[in-house]
Amino acid sequence: MTTETEATPTRDLESMEDIIIAENVDKWFGDFQALDNISMRIKEHEIVVVLGPSGSGKSTFIRCLNRLEEHDAGRIVIDGIEMNDDVRNLNAIRSEVGMVFQQFNLFPHLSVMNNITLGPRKVRRMPKLDADALAMQLLERVGIPEQAEKYPAQLSGGQQQRVAIARALAMQPKIMLFDEPTSALDPEMIKEVLDVMQELARSGMTMIVVTHEMGFAREVADRLIFFDEGSLVEEGTPQHFFENPQEDRTKLFLSQIL
Amino acid sequence: MVDMPAQNPQRIVLPPHRERARRPRIVRFREWARRNLFNSRAGTALTIITAAILALIVYGVVYFVFVDANWRVITENRWLLFAGGYPMDQEWRLWFSVMFVFLLIGLTYGTWASLGRRDHLFIVLASGFAILLLAHGGAAIWSTIWYLIAVGLLYAGYAIMIRMPREAGPGRTLQQRSVAGLLIAALPIILIVLLAFGGARPRELEGFVLNLVLAPVGIAGGLVIAIPLALGRASRMRAISWTCTTYIEVVRGAPLLGWLFVALFILDDVIGGELIVRAMVVLAVFTAAYMAEYIRGALQALPGGQSEAAHAVGLNQFQSMQLIVMPQALRISIPPMVGQAISIWKDTTLVTVILPLRELKGNADSAIAQFEFTPDRIEAYVFVAVVFWVVAFIMSRISQRVEGSLGIGER
Ligand SMILES: Nc1ncnc2c1ncn2[C@@H]1O[C@H](COP(=O)(O)OP(=O)(O)OP(=O)(O)O)[C@@H](O)[C@H]1O
Ligand SMILES: [Mg+2]
């Protein structure tokens, strides 16, 4: 299914290992089925953009990938680690998977610095000096080193989201999940966050991004996935999606959003 | 923190306003009065009636305080009211505690808030009140000196802390940690100073000293019990949440007075002899039930994204509670908690029912039981009321200021 895109001609995803494997995943909320038999494989370094109307299960799916939601049936394997009730597996997975939320979810009572260093220090037992150095490096990378000692409430939305990205990167994850990272932002701040994400994509991070930013999807994604009513309806390259979508539901959705 | 935020001057200087502000004060006052006091016929009538009532009250208070009242009931019974059965030759222990507490207030204010003009005014007035009381009888000079040293310590602690930079950083963290540590250690330290190494026996804690010991023990103990209680009530494990809910509902189902009687008659077998310990246990257990509910409310008010984000960076359930959820929940619940603290402060008077625990109000009763002072009941109670108010006011004031400056991180 996956093919190389023109945007990243040097990458050879075909030869990569599957880093995320989902097989026949179901998720129920009470008697409402939020995910229906989802199967997909994602290669290391691949950039996947997830599309779909509101309530289609996009968030639920990527939240299953770091067990913020527990799937009810099927299998999820992350980097060779089975997602099950074993706490050691869960801890291993969570430190390999970073997540960025729509509402940033920064810790308001901690400074930017402490937001970023908390994970490395408490989970990886990294010495404070090393963690601070790492945090500064990441803040440079997302372009706001001067905000290190501020509190989240003192930052703009775009800056907060960039801190949230730095916080997730501080755990040195192999995979990054983004759940509508720009949806809560004012238009003028969306680009600064997308730029950071694009840089991240170029650096070889495996990324799953739920977004309505079609420009980003077209330029950065290796593969697009379309969800509707809890099912995986269609997947393919950006070219396939924007020029030649097959399913009616996909066409309808794209016609509304483009 | 700063009274006048530095702003773009162009924003402040609006010409019409400036014109208005330039006119003589009396003209401005007249205008203000016309607008706010005499804006209509009914308004004028109301203003006049209110003013008359106020004048009567002020006259009554002034007349009572300065002419009618016989304050000897207080000054003569100073020791009885404040320390009661505390051994007089150990007075230095009391003064040490006072100085320590004043120093702590200074440090706290200097670290998390700042003293405004009103705070200084309050300190001066309260000190005047205290010195008026102390400057009688044999040890007048020394008591006054000790008191003034305590106030000096308050300002010294304040002066040192306020000069430290407030910007986040290792220095600031160290400062906050040290002061917080001192605050936590304060209660045990004071109890040791009062009781250990040749100090008083627990039953000799009396009068105002007893109130001042009971309330913090009740509040601190309550908080310590309340946190696991709140978590337990929110727990998904039925047995735990059911147990905690039962505790909370049962304790809140009866008044403190009732629980004190339980302490007096029933706890005898369980906890044993020392009455003051039983009173402390009851106060802590009682306070905990209320505080647990405030904390639970705060836990519910906290956005779910916080613990999700904590898990997403790899923290486990306990770390997420300890580092992310609890600190925020506790801060949200400061206002109702302070309300509860003030209420338990006043309720320490109820321990009088457990004879022979004699707190301030109880000893005021004994003061007016003396033949000489039987006519001075009102003076004694007014005094007790004022003392309680002063402490309650300090509590609410400090918490307001500290809360304000803790708000930095709020969304
Ligand atoms: N905790 C929950 N309890 C019950 N139902 C839920 C819960 N979380 C999600 N749902 C339901 O599951 C469905 C999928 O939700 P999900 O959040 O995954 O949608 P989404 O595709 O991310 O939508 P959006 O674009 O609005 O974010 C929705 O119908 C939602 O109401
Ligand atoms: Mg969603």
XYZ file of C-alpha atoms and ligand atoms in Angstrom:
701
model
C 0.000 0.000 0.000
C 2.735 2.472 0.923
C 4.781 3.994 -1.806
C 7.430 6.650 -1.880
C 6.231 10.184 -2.362
C 7.903 12.808 -4.485
C 8.355 15.001 -1.441
C 10.840 12.641 0.156
C 12.512 10.828 -2.677
C 15.550 9.727 -0.716
C 13.624 7.624 1.769
C 13.170 3.956 1.266
C 10.290 3.033 3.546
C 9.795 -0.286 1.832
C 12.851 -1.771 3.467
C 11.916 -0.532 6.939
C 10.527 -2.617 9.782
C 6.911 -2.272 10.856
C 7.124 -0.249 14.059
C 3.387 -0.166 14.712
C 1.174 -3.137 14.068
C -2.538 -3.002 14.747
C -4.629 -6.063 13.968
C -8.411 -6.180 14.135
C -8.631 -3.606 16.900
C -12.052 -2.980 18.419
C -12.948 -0.366 21.015
C -16.261 0.008 22.781
C -17.544 2.785 25.016
C -20.383 1.018 26.802
C -22.468 -0.283 23.933
C -21.161 2.250 21.442
C -18.478 0.900 19.122
C -15.851 3.590 18.574
C -13.373 1.419 16.633
C -14.444 -1.390 14.364
C -11.863 -3.942 13.261
C -8.996 -1.576 12.562
C -5.855 -3.107 11.050
C -2.810 -1.236 9.877
C 0.964 -1.394 9.781
C 3.194 1.600 10.015
C 6.857 1.552 9.086
C 9.647 3.179 10.973
C 10.177 6.798 9.790
C 6.782 6.844 8.138
C 4.554 9.913 8.382
C 0.877 8.992 8.536
C -1.888 11.564 8.537
C -5.276 10.451 9.838
C -8.350 12.164 8.433
C -12.024 11.783 9.161
C -15.137 13.599 10.313
C -15.743 14.465 13.940
C -16.572 11.438 16.063
C -15.089 8.990 13.572
C -12.666 7.504 16.105
C -9.392 9.212 15.089
C -8.514 10.266 18.624
C -9.661 6.984 20.064
C -7.389 5.108 17.689
C -4.203 7.026 18.372
C -4.959 7.060 22.096
C -5.040 3.271 21.953
C -1.467 3.383 20.663
C -0.154 4.575 24.042
C -2.936 3.101 26.076
C -4.708 6.253 27.128
C -7.577 4.059 25.954
C -7.572 0.288 26.310
C -8.615 -1.592 23.193
C -11.169 -4.322 23.757
C -10.218 -6.771 21.017
C -7.396 -7.327 18.548
C -3.692 -6.784 18.892
C -1.427 -3.783 19.062
C 2.334 -4.221 18.873
C 4.636 -1.220 19.194
C 8.263 -1.722 18.197
C 7.969 -5.398 18.968
C 6.336 -4.866 22.341
C 2.906 -6.349 22.810
C 0.335 -3.937 24.291
C -1.288 -5.902 27.122
C -1.930 -5.746 30.837
C 1.757 -6.169 31.664
C 2.825 -2.928 33.328
C 6.425 -3.333 32.184
C 5.286 -3.480 28.578
C 3.125 -0.428 29.088
C 5.989 1.555 30.611
C 8.303 0.519 27.793
C 5.740 1.555 25.194
C 4.952 4.855 26.839
C 8.564 5.872 26.877
C 8.839 5.096 23.172
C 5.692 6.916 22.173
C 5.375 10.665 22.642
C 2.031 12.419 22.411
C 0.947 15.960 21.634
C -2.602 16.983 22.497
C -5.009 19.425 20.955
C -5.273 21.332 24.241
C -1.476 21.203 24.871
C -2.050 19.854 28.403
C 1.079 21.486 29.742
C 1.468 21.309 33.510
C 0.431 24.814 34.565
C 2.149 24.700 37.941
C 5.564 23.905 36.478
C 7.891 26.160 34.536
C 8.537 25.377 30.877
C 11.877 23.897 31.899
C 10.315 21.614 34.482
C 7.524 20.605 32.113
C 10.176 19.278 29.762
C 12.576 17.738 32.263
C 9.953 16.010 34.397
C 9.684 12.863 32.269
C 13.425 12.335 31.743
C 14.176 12.920 35.409
C 11.388 10.883 36.960
C 11.091 8.083 34.432
C 14.558 7.835 32.927
C 16.307 8.937 36.141
C 18.381 11.401 34.183
C 20.511 13.731 36.370
C 19.093 17.241 36.601
C 21.985 18.909 34.782
C 21.717 16.553 31.834
C 17.958 16.945 31.733
C 18.288 20.728 31.768
C 20.801 20.623 28.958
C 18.528 18.350 26.952
C 15.579 20.660 27.577
C 17.502 23.708 26.390
C 18.549 21.823 23.288
C 14.919 20.916 22.551
C 13.730 24.453 23.217
C 16.305 25.639 20.680
C 14.954 23.094 18.271
C 11.365 24.299 18.616
C 12.593 27.869 18.500
C 11.817 29.260 21.974
C 14.929 28.902 24.168
C 14.227 32.273 25.786
C 10.984 31.020 27.368
C 12.613 28.364 29.544
C 11.833 29.915 32.926
C 8.304 31.064 32.146
C 5.109 29.334 33.118
C 2.763 27.909 30.461
C 0.097 30.533 31.116
C 2.599 33.228 30.167
C 3.053 31.821 26.666
C 1.009 32.127 23.487
C -0.868 29.087 22.233
C 1.689 28.387 19.534
C 4.531 28.620 22.019
C 2.688 26.329 24.425
C 2.201 23.728 21.750
C 5.872 23.911 20.851
C 6.759 23.369 24.501
C 4.409 20.380 24.478
C 6.289 18.976 21.485
C 9.601 19.540 23.253
C 8.206 17.842 26.342
C 7.254 14.770 24.321
C 10.619 14.731 22.527
C 12.463 14.889 25.839
C 11.623 11.235 26.402
C 13.474 10.529 23.139
C 10.565 8.585 21.674
C 10.704 6.623 18.451
C 7.116 7.495 17.606
C 5.199 10.731 17.980
C 1.411 10.938 18.066
C -0.274 14.256 17.311
C -3.978 14.696 18.011
C -5.114 17.798 16.148
C -2.105 19.791 17.344
C -3.139 23.004 15.625
C -6.915 22.947 16.080
C -6.889 25.080 19.229
C -4.553 27.681 17.744
C -5.193 31.071 16.204
C -4.443 31.021 12.467
C -1.254 33.057 12.773
C 0.241 30.498 15.169
C -0.576 27.388 13.199
C 2.395 27.741 10.904
C 4.998 27.943 13.656
C 3.765 24.608 15.019
C 3.517 22.979 11.589
C 7.059 24.106 10.819
C 8.338 22.334 13.901
C 6.414 19.209 12.924
C 7.764 19.347 9.421
C 11.320 19.617 10.711
C 10.623 16.639 12.954
C 9.322 14.652 10.007
C 12.468 15.427 8.020
C 14.610 14.236 10.902
C 13.199 10.743 10.490
C 10.688 10.542 13.322
C 7.812 8.115 12.905
C 4.689 10.259 13.163
C 0.954 9.730 13.258
C -0.859 12.998 12.896
C -4.572 13.632 13.209
C -5.131 16.961 11.524
C -7.342 18.978 9.240
C -4.340 20.822 7.796
C -4.524 19.579 4.218
C -1.417 21.457 3.185
C 0.570 19.556 5.765
C -1.029 16.273 4.722
C -0.225 16.870 1.076
C 3.369 17.942 1.611
C 4.595 15.894 4.519
C 2.594 12.683 4.688
C 3.759 9.432 3.209
C 0.309 8.002 3.640
C -3.169 9.249 4.424
C -5.753 7.249 6.300
C -9.435 8.042 6.286
C -11.667 7.037 9.190
C -15.428 7.125 9.301
C -17.762 5.815 11.987
C -15.007 3.821 13.634
C -13.866 2.063 10.466
C -10.814 2.520 8.314
C -12.420 3.450 5.026
C -9.544 4.239 2.699
C -5.802 4.707 2.718
C -3.191 5.741 0.200
C -0.644 8.324 -0.819
C -1.561 12.025 -0.770
C -1.578 11.891 -4.539
C -4.089 9.072 -4.498
C -6.294 10.897 -2.010
C -6.338 14.300 -3.574
C -6.497 13.231 -7.192
C -8.250 9.922 -7.252
C -10.158 8.952 -4.098
C -12.139 5.746 -4.483
C -14.774 5.642 -1.738
C -17.837 7.859 -1.777
C -17.464 8.759 1.870
C -13.900 9.903 1.247
C -14.990 12.015 -1.684
C -17.762 13.595 0.343
C -15.421 14.361 3.223
C -12.738 15.822 0.986
C -15.247 17.930 -0.892
C -16.397 19.431 2.391
C -12.965 20.133 3.750
C -11.058 21.350 0.690
C 3.382 42.137 43.327
C 4.146 45.664 42.300
C 1.365 48.079 43.103
C 1.530 49.983 39.844
C 2.150 47.777 36.869
C 4.574 49.405 34.512
C 2.479 50.307 31.520
C 2.766 52.217 28.385
C 2.368 55.796 29.637
C 0.273 56.696 26.616
C -2.324 54.292 27.879
C -2.679 55.913 31.283
C -2.638 59.602 30.464
C -6.047 60.363 29.087
C -6.451 64.129 28.950
C -10.073 64.410 30.169
C -9.344 62.199 33.127
C -6.283 64.233 33.910
C -8.346 67.404 33.816
C -10.715 65.895 36.280
C -7.948 64.624 38.491
C -6.338 68.067 38.644
C -9.203 69.786 40.353
C -8.914 70.341 44.101
C -9.595 67.343 46.259
C -12.582 68.946 47.963
C -14.292 69.498 44.635
C -13.640 65.916 43.640
C -14.991 64.722 46.968
C -18.094 66.818 46.599
C -18.687 65.328 43.192
C -18.105 61.816 44.441
C -20.513 62.368 47.335
C -23.176 63.735 45.061
C -22.852 60.780 42.754
C -22.659 58.069 45.399
C -24.456 59.363 48.467
C -27.007 61.975 47.399
C -27.977 60.896 43.932
C -31.703 60.931 44.634
C -34.141 61.827 47.350
C -34.385 58.230 48.565
C -30.613 57.896 48.349
C -30.159 61.005 50.456
C -32.557 59.718 53.073
C -30.793 56.375 53.182
C -27.422 58.057 53.511
C -28.597 60.163 56.413
C -30.192 57.231 58.222
C -27.129 55.054 57.711
C -24.853 57.822 58.897
C -26.966 58.298 62.029
C -26.883 54.594 62.843
C -23.150 54.425 62.204
C -22.562 57.419 64.432
C -24.545 55.809 67.221
C -22.575 52.600 66.927
C -19.233 54.372 66.845
C -20.238 56.480 69.820
C -21.330 53.385 71.709
C -18.112 51.524 70.969
C -15.861 54.453 71.817
C -17.767 55.158 75.013
C -17.601 51.526 76.050
C -13.941 51.044 75.229
C -12.585 54.251 76.707
C -15.032 55.238 79.442
C -17.360 52.534 80.584
C -15.294 49.394 80.381
C -13.109 48.120 83.161
C -10.234 46.512 81.332
C -8.587 45.451 84.584
C -10.381 42.141 84.202
C -8.092 41.554 81.253
C -4.854 43.123 82.401
C -5.018 41.564 85.852
C -5.772 38.134 84.401
C -3.367 38.412 81.557
C -1.436 35.274 82.421
C -4.566 33.311 83.216
C -6.128 34.202 79.858
C -3.088 33.601 77.735
C -1.212 30.806 79.395
C -3.372 29.626 82.291
C -1.626 26.763 84.015
C 1.582 27.053 82.011
C 4.500 27.207 84.493
C 5.405 30.856 84.887
C 9.106 30.210 85.230
C 9.047 28.721 81.725
C 7.702 31.898 80.167
C 10.668 32.131 77.790
C 9.339 29.113 75.928
C 6.163 30.996 75.098
C 8.099 34.017 73.946
C 10.374 31.876 71.848
C 7.335 30.419 70.104
C 5.842 33.840 69.501
C 9.080 35.063 67.969
C 9.386 31.958 65.832
C 5.867 32.349 64.502
C 6.366 36.033 63.763
C 9.590 35.253 61.949
C 7.769 32.616 59.899
C 5.050 35.082 58.961
C 7.733 37.482 57.779
C 9.506 34.801 55.773
C 6.273 33.597 54.195
C 5.182 37.065 53.193
C 8.611 37.889 51.859
C 8.739 34.737 49.791
C 5.273 34.536 48.270
C 3.657 37.924 48.726
C 4.512 41.435 49.796
C 3.391 43.687 52.613
C 1.121 46.455 51.410
C 0.224 49.649 53.212
C -2.789 47.956 54.766
C -0.674 45.128 56.120
C 1.674 47.590 57.812
C -1.314 49.419 59.263
C -2.717 46.174 60.580
C 0.597 45.205 62.171
C 0.864 48.602 63.849
C -2.702 48.461 65.169
C -2.423 44.877 66.358
C 0.884 45.683 68.002
C -0.637 48.682 69.725
C -3.358 46.412 71.013
C -0.821 43.840 72.185
C 1.440 46.361 73.890
C -1.501 48.015 75.606
C -2.155 44.619 77.077
C 1.426 43.747 77.927
C 2.492 47.067 79.375
C 0.989 46.482 82.783
C 2.272 45.089 86.036
C 5.696 43.834 87.000
C 7.151 42.364 83.838
C 5.680 45.075 81.634
C 8.940 46.306 80.206
C 10.337 42.906 79.428
C 7.134 41.631 77.843
C 7.007 44.707 75.681
C 10.607 44.249 74.657
C 10.071 40.589 73.782
C 7.060 41.510 71.755
C 8.890 44.225 69.887
C 11.728 41.816 69.142
C 9.156 39.433 67.673
C 7.825 42.176 65.404
C 11.418 43.031 64.523
C 11.986 39.425 63.510
C 8.890 39.528 61.338
C 10.250 42.513 59.438
C 13.783 41.116 59.350
C 12.590 37.829 57.848
C 10.460 39.780 55.410
C 13.279 42.110 54.442
C 15.661 39.252 53.701
C 13.188 37.285 51.604
C 11.725 40.179 49.658
C 15.207 41.071 48.397
C 15.671 37.690 46.769
C 14.815 37.566 43.079
C 11.390 36.155 42.293
C 12.282 34.789 38.868
C 12.098 31.033 38.612
C 15.471 29.383 38.897
C 17.535 27.273 41.252
C 17.879 30.092 43.809
C 14.165 30.690 43.909
C 13.470 26.976 44.211
C 15.881 26.704 47.122
C 14.264 29.695 48.822
C 10.758 28.316 48.401
C 11.770 24.876 49.558
C 13.512 26.196 52.672
C 10.612 28.388 53.753
C 8.072 25.661 53.017
C 10.201 23.185 54.954
C 10.384 25.556 57.894
C 6.610 26.010 57.775
C 6.066 22.268 57.872
C 8.596 21.823 60.663
C 7.202 24.745 62.653
C 4.478 22.896 64.496
C 6.672 20.051 65.788
C 9.402 22.532 66.706
C 6.995 24.666 68.712
C 5.476 21.669 70.440
C 8.941 20.498 71.413
C 9.896 23.920 72.709
C 6.702 24.192 74.726
C 6.678 20.686 76.153
C 10.026 18.947 75.981
C 13.182 19.267 78.070
C 11.657 20.536 81.263
C 8.802 22.414 79.637
C 5.186 22.137 80.621
C 3.241 18.918 80.884
C 0.613 18.651 78.123
C -2.228 19.309 80.545
C -0.586 22.549 81.526
C -1.216 23.975 78.061
C -4.040 26.362 78.729
C -5.694 29.570 77.708
C -4.811 31.187 74.431
C -1.761 28.961 74.160
C -4.055 25.958 74.056
C -6.099 27.413 71.187
C -2.913 28.223 69.355
C -1.708 24.640 69.736
C -4.986 22.851 69.058
C -5.968 24.641 65.877
C -2.753 24.049 63.903
C -2.605 20.443 65.044
C -6.224 19.994 63.948
C -5.609 21.713 60.621
C -2.305 20.010 59.800
C -3.503 16.630 61.022
C -6.743 17.111 59.111
C -4.868 17.821 55.907
C -2.675 14.759 56.332
C -5.721 12.540 56.750
C -7.759 14.344 54.112
C -5.462 13.689 51.141
C -5.623 9.862 51.244
C -9.283 10.148 52.179
C -10.081 12.192 49.070
C -8.078 9.851 46.855
C -9.773 6.886 48.483
C -13.207 8.293 47.881
C -12.373 8.861 44.227
C -10.862 5.383 43.955
C -12.289 2.859 41.545
C -11.974 0.107 44.125
C -15.375 -0.210 45.706
C -14.281 -1.255 49.188
C -11.902 1.674 49.539
C -14.223 4.304 48.157
C -17.081 2.980 50.257
C -14.993 3.105 53.442
C -13.838 6.656 52.782
C -17.321 7.835 51.895
C -18.683 6.346 55.088
C -15.986 8.058 57.148
C -16.750 11.409 55.569
C -20.502 11.128 55.861
C -20.448 9.858 59.434
C -18.051 12.522 60.668
C -19.954 15.296 58.938
C -23.197 13.908 60.268
C -22.612 15.121 63.819
C -21.434 18.473 65.175
C -17.937 18.927 66.552
C -19.402 19.283 70.008
C -20.801 15.776 69.749
C -17.435 14.375 68.714
C -15.763 16.125 71.606
C -18.138 14.341 73.951
C -17.206 11.116 72.211
C -13.583 11.991 72.911
C -14.384 12.667 76.529
C -16.382 9.551 77.282
C -15.661 6.896 74.692
C -12.125 7.446 73.449
C -10.895 7.001 76.989
C -10.494 3.300 76.334
C -9.044 3.688 72.869
C -6.530 6.486 73.064
C -6.068 6.661 76.789
C -5.421 9.344 79.296
C -4.120 12.593 77.906
C -7.172 14.736 77.247
C -5.383 17.194 75.054
C -4.331 14.389 72.721
C -7.914 13.223 72.473
C -9.032 16.731 71.629
C -6.348 16.931 68.955
C -7.420 13.625 67.451
C -11.039 14.714 67.322
C -10.186 18.058 65.752
C -7.998 16.429 63.097
C -10.483 13.669 62.315
C -13.299 16.192 62.108
C -11.417 18.661 59.924
C -10.239 15.880 57.622
C -13.769 14.957 56.578
C -14.456 18.477 55.328
C -11.065 19.001 53.742
C -11.315 15.668 51.932
C -14.485 16.878 50.246
C -12.831 20.118 49.137
C -9.909 18.179 47.715
C -12.229 15.772 45.939
C -14.057 18.712 44.407
C -10.752 20.113 43.196
C -9.732 16.753 41.767
C -12.920 16.703 39.755
C -12.426 20.269 38.604
C -8.979 19.459 37.223
C -8.999 18.836 33.453
C -8.548 15.127 32.667
C -5.833 16.074 30.186
C -3.433 16.658 33.059
C -3.149 13.067 34.173
C -3.255 11.913 30.541
C -0.303 14.132 29.727
C 1.469 12.808 32.808
C 0.948 9.240 31.625
C 1.964 10.159 28.115
C 5.389 11.323 29.321
C 5.698 8.007 31.120
C 4.819 8.853 34.713
C 3.079 6.073 36.591
C -0.164 6.472 38.505
C 1.536 7.431 41.765
C 3.939 9.914 40.193
C 1.123 11.491 38.247
C -0.819 11.990 41.490
C 2.137 13.228 43.465
C 3.704 15.533 40.897
C 0.871 16.692 38.665
C -2.599 16.172 40.063
C -2.272 16.747 43.820
C -0.253 19.969 43.691
C -2.855 21.514 41.424
C -5.826 20.127 43.331
C -4.453 21.422 46.613
C -3.992 24.864 45.168
C -7.514 24.959 43.795
C -8.844 23.985 47.197
C -6.951 26.646 49.162
C -9.914 29.040 49.551
C -12.400 26.544 51.040
C -9.598 24.979 53.090
C -8.787 28.327 54.653
C -12.458 28.759 55.419
C -12.381 25.409 57.155
C -9.189 26.340 59.004
C -10.723 29.550 60.287
C -13.820 27.710 61.357
C -11.800 25.095 63.251
C -9.788 27.905 64.821
C -12.948 29.357 66.319
C -14.257 25.922 67.224
C -11.264 25.267 69.453
C -13.314 27.132 72.072
C -15.556 24.082 72.215
C -12.906 21.957 73.901
C -13.948 23.720 77.066
C -16.617 21.051 77.337
C -13.813 18.595 77.994
C -12.876 19.722 81.465
C -10.212 20.337 82.503
C -9.090 21.596 79.104
C -9.163 25.335 79.565
C -8.698 27.410 76.444
C -9.002 31.179 76.142
C -12.761 31.402 76.385
C -12.812 28.903 79.252
C -10.269 30.901 81.165
C -12.192 34.073 80.470
C -15.063 32.340 82.238
C -12.834 31.689 85.217
C -11.605 35.271 85.162
C -15.095 36.646 85.537
C -15.915 34.033 88.095
C -13.659 35.906 90.477
C -15.780 38.035 92.787
C -13.907 41.191 91.958
C -14.569 40.901 88.240
C -18.106 39.527 88.033
C -19.476 42.781 86.608
C -16.926 42.770 83.794
C -18.325 39.893 81.787
C -18.807 41.908 78.635
C -15.261 43.235 78.692
C -13.891 39.726 78.973
C -15.960 38.366 76.097
C -15.347 41.355 73.878
C -11.676 40.826 74.452
C -11.884 37.145 73.604
C -13.843 37.968 70.458
C -11.285 40.524 69.336
C -8.391 38.146 69.898
C -10.085 35.447 67.867
C -10.913 37.875 65.134
C -7.343 39.118 64.905
C -5.971 35.627 64.402
C -8.702 34.669 61.940
C -8.054 37.862 60.030
C -4.340 37.159 59.843
C -5.079 33.671 58.522
C -7.385 34.854 55.804
C -5.120 37.734 54.845
C -2.013 35.597 54.509
C -3.846 32.978 52.514
C -5.274 35.586 50.167
C -1.891 37.052 49.457
C -0.140 33.734 49.094
C -2.913 32.407 46.887
C -2.595 35.440 44.676
C 1.083 34.881 44.089
C 0.703 31.124 43.652
C -1.683 31.954 40.825
C 1.266 32.548 38.478
C 0.887 29.164 36.872
C -2.852 29.304 36.451
C -4.286 28.813 33.048
N -14.629 8.365 27.033
C -15.636 8.183 26.156
N -16.821 7.698 26.584
C -17.834 7.498 25.706
N -17.767 7.771 24.403
C -16.619 8.264 23.908
C -15.495 8.506 24.773
N -14.490 9.010 24.017
C -14.965 9.073 22.752
N -16.243 8.623 22.687
C -17.049 8.521 21.480
O -16.337 7.782 20.526
C -16.495 8.341 19.230
C -15.142 8.612 18.633
O -14.531 9.670 19.351
P -13.155 10.293 18.949
O -12.810 11.295 19.996
O -12.183 9.236 18.693
O -13.514 11.040 17.609
P -12.594 11.935 16.694
O -12.568 11.293 15.371
O -11.317 12.190 17.374
O -13.453 13.262 16.590
P -12.975 14.798 16.633
O -12.566 15.156 15.264
O -14.224 15.512 17.040
O -11.874 14.890 17.638
C -17.338 9.572 19.395
O -18.652 9.274 19.004
C -17.287 9.875 20.855
O -18.513 10.410 21.286
Mg -10.389 13.873 18.336
